[in-house]
Amino acid sequence: MRMSAAESCLDDRMRILGSTGAIVLSASCRLLFIDRNAIGLLGTLDSNWRTTTGVEPLPPCLMAMVQEIAAHSTIDRCPDSLSAHMSQVFGSRSQPIRVQGFMVPRNEQQDRRFVLVLSRSNPGTMT
């Protein structure tokens, strides 16, 4: 039986000890939600990234991931399920950050949401 993107995120989160953070973006990639753990993990991922106003863009690697998810999404075929799940490891070898992303489709294309789940990864898991 195939595992949903949300279940996969939960499984990985349970296996990897450490902070886990969440980010939610609108269809136009506007930041809708970011929790404190995600802010801390983004600081580890990109030391130049700051969120002084709460509207700072995400690091380029995460924006590229969101764009790739959008390009591979099949909204019209499965409007009630998660689509286009991706998982990548970013950052330094000593402090890798696993980013799992997926899109939550809605009835209207402009209502879709992108969810990124960030978590600390074990050193040595980068390829």
mmCIF file with all atom_site columns, C-alpha atoms in Angstrom:
data_model
loop_
_atom_site.group_PDB
_atom_site.id
_atom_site.type_symbol
_atom_site.label_atom_id
_atom_site.label_alt_id
_atom_site.label_comp_id
_atom_site.label_asym_id
_atom_site.label_entity_id
_atom_site.label_seq_id
_atom_site.pdbx_PDB_ins_code
_atom_site.Cartn_x
_atom_site.Cartn_y
_atom_site.Cartn_z
_atom_site.occupancy
_atom_site.B_iso_or_equiv
_atom_site.pdbx_formal_charge
_atom_site.auth_seq_id
_atom_site.auth_comp_id
_atom_site.auth_asym_id
_atom_site.auth_atom_id
_atom_site.pdbx_PDB_model_num
ATOM 1   C CA . MET A 1 1   ? 0.000   0.000  0.000   1.00 0.00 ? 1   MET A CA 1
ATOM 2   C CA . ARG A 1 2   ? 1.341   3.412  -0.942  1.00 0.00 ? 2   ARG A CA 1
ATOM 3   C CA . MET A 1 3   ? 2.075   5.930  1.812   1.00 0.00 ? 3   MET A CA 1
ATOM 4   C CA . SER A 1 4   ? 0.730   9.484  1.511   1.00 0.00 ? 4   SER A CA 1
ATOM 5   C CA . ALA A 1 5   ? 3.092   12.459 1.579   1.00 0.00 ? 5   ALA A CA 1
ATOM 6   C CA . ALA A 1 6   ? 1.823   13.482 5.021   1.00 0.00 ? 6   ALA A CA 1
ATOM 7   C CA . GLU A 1 7   ? 2.425   9.992  6.440   1.00 0.00 ? 7   GLU A CA 1
ATOM 8   C CA . SER A 1 8   ? 5.907   9.953  4.926   1.00 0.00 ? 8   SER A CA 1
ATOM 9   C CA . CYS A 1 9   ? 6.714   13.294 6.576   1.00 0.00 ? 9   CYS A CA 1
ATOM 10  C CA . LEU A 1 10  ? 5.518   11.976 9.925   1.00 0.00 ? 10  LEU A CA 1
ATOM 11  C CA . ASP A 1 11  ? 7.572   8.775  9.563   1.00 0.00 ? 11  ASP A CA 1
ATOM 12  C CA . ASP A 1 12  ? 10.751  10.702 8.808   1.00 0.00 ? 12  ASP A CA 1
ATOM 13  C CA . ARG A 1 13  ? 10.062  13.134 11.636  1.00 0.00 ? 13  ARG A CA 1
ATOM 14  C CA . MET A 1 14  ? 9.716   10.274 14.093  1.00 0.00 ? 14  MET A CA 1
ATOM 15  C CA . ARG A 1 15  ? 12.973  8.653  12.926  1.00 0.00 ? 15  ARG A CA 1
ATOM 16  C CA . ILE A 1 16  ? 15.090  11.791 13.045  1.00 0.00 ? 16  ILE A CA 1
ATOM 17  C CA . LEU A 1 17  ? 15.599  13.341 16.440  1.00 0.00 ? 17  LEU A CA 1
ATOM 18  C CA . GLY A 1 18  ? 15.795  17.097 16.700  1.00 0.00 ? 18  GLY A CA 1
ATOM 19  C CA . SER A 1 19  ? 13.752  20.109 15.779  1.00 0.00 ? 19  SER A CA 1
ATOM 20  C CA . THR A 1 20  ? 11.099  19.971 13.104  1.00 0.00 ? 20  THR A CA 1
ATOM 21  C CA . GLY A 1 21  ? 9.605   23.092 11.587  1.00 0.00 ? 21  GLY A CA 1
ATOM 22  C CA . ALA A 1 22  ? 6.834   23.891 9.132   1.00 0.00 ? 22  ALA A CA 1
ATOM 23  C CA . ILE A 1 23  ? 6.382   26.497 6.416   1.00 0.00 ? 23  ILE A CA 1
ATOM 24  C CA . VAL A 1 24  ? 3.214   27.139 4.409   1.00 0.00 ? 24  VAL A CA 1
ATOM 25  C CA . LEU A 1 25  ? 3.237   29.175 1.193   1.00 0.00 ? 25  LEU A CA 1
ATOM 26  C CA . SER A 1 26  ? 0.375   30.403 -0.973  1.00 0.00 ? 26  SER A CA 1
ATOM 27  C CA . ALA A 1 27  ? 0.048   29.578 -4.673  1.00 0.00 ? 27  ALA A CA 1
ATOM 28  C CA . SER A 1 28  ? 1.939   32.800 -5.411  1.00 0.00 ? 28  SER A CA 1
ATOM 29  C CA . CYS A 1 29  ? 4.696   31.705 -2.966  1.00 0.00 ? 29  CYS A CA 1
ATOM 30  C CA . ARG A 1 30  ? 3.730   34.280 -0.349  1.00 0.00 ? 30  ARG A CA 1
ATOM 31  C CA . LEU A 1 31  ? 4.690   33.161 3.146   1.00 0.00 ? 31  LEU A CA 1
ATOM 32  C CA . LEU A 1 32  ? 1.492   32.292 5.031   1.00 0.00 ? 32  LEU A CA 1
ATOM 33  C CA . PHE A 1 33  ? 2.944   30.496 8.069   1.00 0.00 ? 33  PHE A CA 1
ATOM 34  C CA . ILE A 1 34  ? 6.330   29.700 9.544   1.00 0.00 ? 34  ILE A CA 1
ATOM 35  C CA . ASP A 1 35  ? 6.942   28.353 13.023  1.00 0.00 ? 35  ASP A CA 1
ATOM 36  C CA . ARG A 1 36  ? 9.865   29.098 15.334  1.00 0.00 ? 36  ARG A CA 1
ATOM 37  C CA . ASN A 1 37  ? 11.577  25.782 14.682  1.00 0.00 ? 37  ASN A CA 1
ATOM 38  C CA . ALA A 1 38  ? 11.527  26.441 10.928  1.00 0.00 ? 38  ALA A CA 1
ATOM 39  C CA . ILE A 1 39  ? 13.030  29.898 11.493  1.00 0.00 ? 39  ILE A CA 1
ATOM 40  C CA . GLY A 1 40  ? 15.871  28.334 13.483  1.00 0.00 ? 40  GLY A CA 1
ATOM 41  C CA . LEU A 1 41  ? 16.441  25.622 10.899  1.00 0.00 ? 41  LEU A CA 1
ATOM 42  C CA . LEU A 1 42  ? 16.487  28.197 8.083   1.00 0.00 ? 42  LEU A CA 1
ATOM 43  C CA . GLY A 1 43  ? 19.208  30.047 9.992   1.00 0.00 ? 43  GLY A CA 1
ATOM 44  C CA . THR A 1 44  ? 21.213  26.817 10.087  1.00 0.00 ? 44  THR A CA 1
ATOM 45  C CA . LEU A 1 45  ? 20.543  26.180 6.403   1.00 0.00 ? 45  LEU A CA 1
ATOM 46  C CA . ASP A 1 46  ? 21.460  29.694 5.231   1.00 0.00 ? 46  ASP A CA 1
ATOM 47  C CA . SER A 1 47  ? 23.353  31.942 7.646   1.00 0.00 ? 47  SER A CA 1
ATOM 48  C CA . ASN A 1 48  ? 22.480  34.991 5.509   1.00 0.00 ? 48  ASN A CA 1
ATOM 49  C CA . TRP A 1 49  ? 18.726  34.361 5.814   1.00 0.00 ? 49  TRP A CA 1
ATOM 50  C CA . ARG A 1 50  ? 16.915  36.568 8.311   1.00 0.00 ? 50  ARG A CA 1
ATOM 51  C CA . THR A 1 51  ? 13.278  37.034 9.133   1.00 0.00 ? 51  THR A CA 1
ATOM 52  C CA . THR A 1 52  ? 13.192  40.457 10.699  1.00 0.00 ? 52  THR A CA 1
ATOM 53  C CA . THR A 1 53  ? 9.905   41.448 9.077   1.00 0.00 ? 53  THR A CA 1
ATOM 54  C CA . GLY A 1 54  ? 8.368   38.021 8.619   1.00 0.00 ? 54  GLY A CA 1
ATOM 55  C CA . VAL A 1 55  ? 8.098   38.574 4.871   1.00 0.00 ? 55  VAL A CA 1
ATOM 56  C CA . GLU A 1 56  ? 11.663  37.791 3.856   1.00 0.00 ? 56  GLU A CA 1
ATOM 57  C CA . PRO A 1 57  ? 11.854  35.376 0.915   1.00 0.00 ? 57  PRO A CA 1
ATOM 58  C CA . LEU A 1 58  ? 12.938  31.845 1.620   1.00 0.00 ? 58  LEU A CA 1
ATOM 59  C CA . PRO A 1 59  ? 16.434  30.712 0.622   1.00 0.00 ? 59  PRO A CA 1
ATOM 60  C CA . PRO A 1 60  ? 16.741  30.083 -3.137  1.00 0.00 ? 60  PRO A CA 1
ATOM 61  C CA . CYS A 1 61  ? 17.104  26.309 -2.693  1.00 0.00 ? 61  CYS A CA 1
ATOM 62  C CA . LEU A 1 62  ? 13.672  26.121 -1.020  1.00 0.00 ? 62  LEU A CA 1
ATOM 63  C CA . MET A 1 63  ? 12.016  28.382 -3.582  1.00 0.00 ? 63  MET A CA 1
ATOM 64  C CA . ALA A 1 64  ? 13.427  26.185 -6.363  1.00 0.00 ? 64  ALA A CA 1
ATOM 65  C CA . MET A 1 65  ? 11.996  23.140 -4.598  1.00 0.00 ? 65  MET A CA 1
ATOM 66  C CA . VAL A 1 66  ? 8.543   24.767 -4.393  1.00 0.00 ? 66  VAL A CA 1
ATOM 67  C CA . GLN A 1 67  ? 8.694   25.649 -8.091  1.00 0.00 ? 67  GLN A CA 1
ATOM 68  C CA . GLU A 1 68  ? 9.603   22.056 -8.939  1.00 0.00 ? 68  GLU A CA 1
ATOM 69  C CA . ILE A 1 69  ? 6.695   20.748 -6.865  1.00 0.00 ? 69  ILE A CA 1
ATOM 70  C CA . ALA A 1 70  ? 4.360   23.149 -8.674  1.00 0.00 ? 70  ALA A CA 1
ATOM 71  C CA . ALA A 1 71  ? 5.660   21.992 -12.049 1.00 0.00 ? 71  ALA A CA 1
ATOM 72  C CA . HIS A 1 72  ? 5.031   18.324 -11.220 1.00 0.00 ? 72  HIS A CA 1
ATOM 73  C CA . SER A 1 73  ? 1.667   18.714 -9.507  1.00 0.00 ? 73  SER A CA 1
ATOM 74  C CA . THR A 1 74  ? -1.424  17.145 -10.993 1.00 0.00 ? 74  THR A CA 1
ATOM 75  C CA . ILE A 1 75  ? -4.133  19.313 -9.495  1.00 0.00 ? 75  ILE A CA 1
ATOM 76  C CA . ASP A 1 76  ? -6.855  18.499 -12.019 1.00 0.00 ? 76  ASP A CA 1
ATOM 77  C CA . ARG A 1 77  ? -6.470  14.747 -11.673 1.00 0.00 ? 77  ARG A CA 1
ATOM 78  C CA . CYS A 1 78  ? -6.628  14.443 -7.893  1.00 0.00 ? 78  CYS A CA 1
ATOM 79  C CA . PRO A 1 79  ? -8.114  17.576 -6.317  1.00 0.00 ? 79  PRO A CA 1
ATOM 80  C CA . ASP A 1 80  ? -8.742  15.975 -2.907  1.00 0.00 ? 80  ASP A CA 1
ATOM 81  C CA . SER A 1 81  ? -5.352  14.356 -2.316  1.00 0.00 ? 81  SER A CA 1
ATOM 82  C CA . LEU A 1 82  ? -1.757  15.397 -1.822  1.00 0.00 ? 82  LEU A CA 1
ATOM 83  C CA . SER A 1 83  ? 0.395   15.475 -4.922  1.00 0.00 ? 83  SER A CA 1
ATOM 84  C CA . ALA A 1 84  ? 4.014   15.910 -5.953  1.00 0.00 ? 84  ALA A CA 1
ATOM 85  C CA . HIS A 1 85  ? 5.919   15.025 -2.791  1.00 0.00 ? 85  HIS A CA 1
ATOM 86  C CA . MET A 1 86  ? 9.646   15.823 -2.730  1.00 0.00 ? 86  MET A CA 1
ATOM 87  C CA . SER A 1 87  ? 12.380  15.264 -0.190  1.00 0.00 ? 87  SER A CA 1
ATOM 88  C CA . GLN A 1 88  ? 15.860  16.780 -0.333  1.00 0.00 ? 88  GLN A CA 1
ATOM 89  C CA . VAL A 1 89  ? 18.748  17.388 2.047   1.00 0.00 ? 89  VAL A CA 1
ATOM 90  C CA . PHE A 1 90  ? 20.338  20.840 2.075   1.00 0.00 ? 90  PHE A CA 1
ATOM 91  C CA . GLY A 1 91  ? 23.004  22.589 4.115   1.00 0.00 ? 91  GLY A CA 1
ATOM 92  C CA . SER A 1 92  ? 26.447  21.626 5.283   1.00 0.00 ? 92  SER A CA 1
ATOM 93  C CA . ARG A 1 93  ? 27.626  18.057 5.805   1.00 0.00 ? 93  ARG A CA 1
ATOM 94  C CA . SER A 1 94  ? 27.982  18.732 9.526   1.00 0.00 ? 94  SER A CA 1
ATOM 95  C CA . GLN A 1 95  ? 24.462  20.199 9.925   1.00 0.00 ? 95  GLN A CA 1
ATOM 96  C CA . PRO A 1 96  ? 22.255  18.837 7.134   1.00 0.00 ? 96  PRO A CA 1
ATOM 97  C CA . ILE A 1 97  ? 18.605  19.865 6.997   1.00 0.00 ? 97  ILE A CA 1
ATOM 98  C CA . ARG A 1 98  ? 16.032  17.539 5.399   1.00 0.00 ? 98  ARG A CA 1
ATOM 99  C CA . VAL A 1 99  ? 13.252  19.400 3.611   1.00 0.00 ? 99  VAL A CA 1
ATOM 100 C CA . GLN A 1 100 ? 10.107  17.549 2.625   1.00 0.00 ? 100 GLN A CA 1
ATOM 101 C CA . GLY A 1 101 ? 7.670   19.442 0.472   1.00 0.00 ? 101 GLY A CA 1
ATOM 102 C CA . PHE A 1 102 ? 4.277   18.833 -1.003  1.00 0.00 ? 102 PHE A CA 1
ATOM 103 C CA . MET A 1 103 ? 1.344   20.726 -2.400  1.00 0.00 ? 103 MET A CA 1
ATOM 104 C CA . VAL A 1 104 ? -2.124  20.695 -0.895  1.00 0.00 ? 104 VAL A CA 1
ATOM 105 C CA . PRO A 1 105 ? -4.427  21.212 -3.872  1.00 0.00 ? 105 PRO A CA 1
ATOM 106 C CA . ARG A 1 106 ? -7.741  23.012 -3.601  1.00 0.00 ? 106 ARG A CA 1
ATOM 107 C CA . ASN A 1 107 ? -10.712 23.424 -5.909  1.00 0.00 ? 107 ASN A CA 1
ATOM 108 C CA . GLU A 1 108 ? -9.314  26.647 -7.306  1.00 0.00 ? 108 GLU A CA 1
ATOM 109 C CA . GLN A 1 109 ? -5.734  26.777 -8.613  1.00 0.00 ? 109 GLN A CA 1
ATOM 110 C CA . GLN A 1 110 ? -5.045  30.016 -6.711  1.00 0.00 ? 110 GLN A CA 1
ATOM 111 C CA . ASP A 1 111 ? -6.108  28.371 -3.418  1.00 0.00 ? 111 ASP A CA 1
ATOM 112 C CA . ARG A 1 112 ? -3.412  25.687 -3.420  1.00 0.00 ? 112 ARG A CA 1
ATOM 113 C CA . ARG A 1 113 ? -0.847  25.676 -0.624  1.00 0.00 ? 113 ARG A CA 1
ATOM 114 C CA . PHE A 1 114 ? 2.746   24.496 -0.513  1.00 0.00 ? 114 PHE A CA 1
ATOM 115 C CA . VAL A 1 115 ? 3.924   22.879 2.714   1.00 0.00 ? 115 VAL A CA 1
ATOM 116 C CA . LEU A 1 116 ? 7.591   22.446 3.613   1.00 0.00 ? 116 LEU A CA 1
ATOM 117 C CA . VAL A 1 117 ? 8.612   20.366 6.630   1.00 0.00 ? 117 VAL A CA 1
ATOM 118 C CA . LEU A 1 118 ? 12.185  20.995 7.787   1.00 0.00 ? 118 LEU A CA 1
ATOM 119 C CA . SER A 1 119 ? 14.058  18.724 10.171  1.00 0.00 ? 119 SER A CA 1
ATOM 120 C CA . ARG A 1 120 ? 17.584  18.097 11.300  1.00 0.00 ? 120 ARG A CA 1
ATOM 121 C CA . SER A 1 121 ? 19.141  15.183 9.507   1.00 0.00 ? 121 SER A CA 1
ATOM 122 C CA . ASN A 1 122 ? 21.940  12.889 10.514  1.00 0.00 ? 122 ASN A CA 1
ATOM 123 C CA . PRO A 1 123 ? 25.379  14.003 9.300   1.00 0.00 ? 123 PRO A CA 1
ATOM 124 C CA . GLY A 1 124 ? 26.509  11.824 6.435   1.00 0.00 ? 124 GLY A CA 1
ATOM 125 C CA . THR A 1 125 ? 23.050  11.460 4.865   1.00 0.00 ? 125 THR A CA 1
ATOM 126 C CA . MET A 1 126 ? 23.811  13.987 2.131   1.00 0.00 ? 126 MET A CA 1
ATOM 127 C CA . THR A 1 127 ? 24.633  12.576 -1.259  1.00 0.00 ? 127 THR A CA 1
#
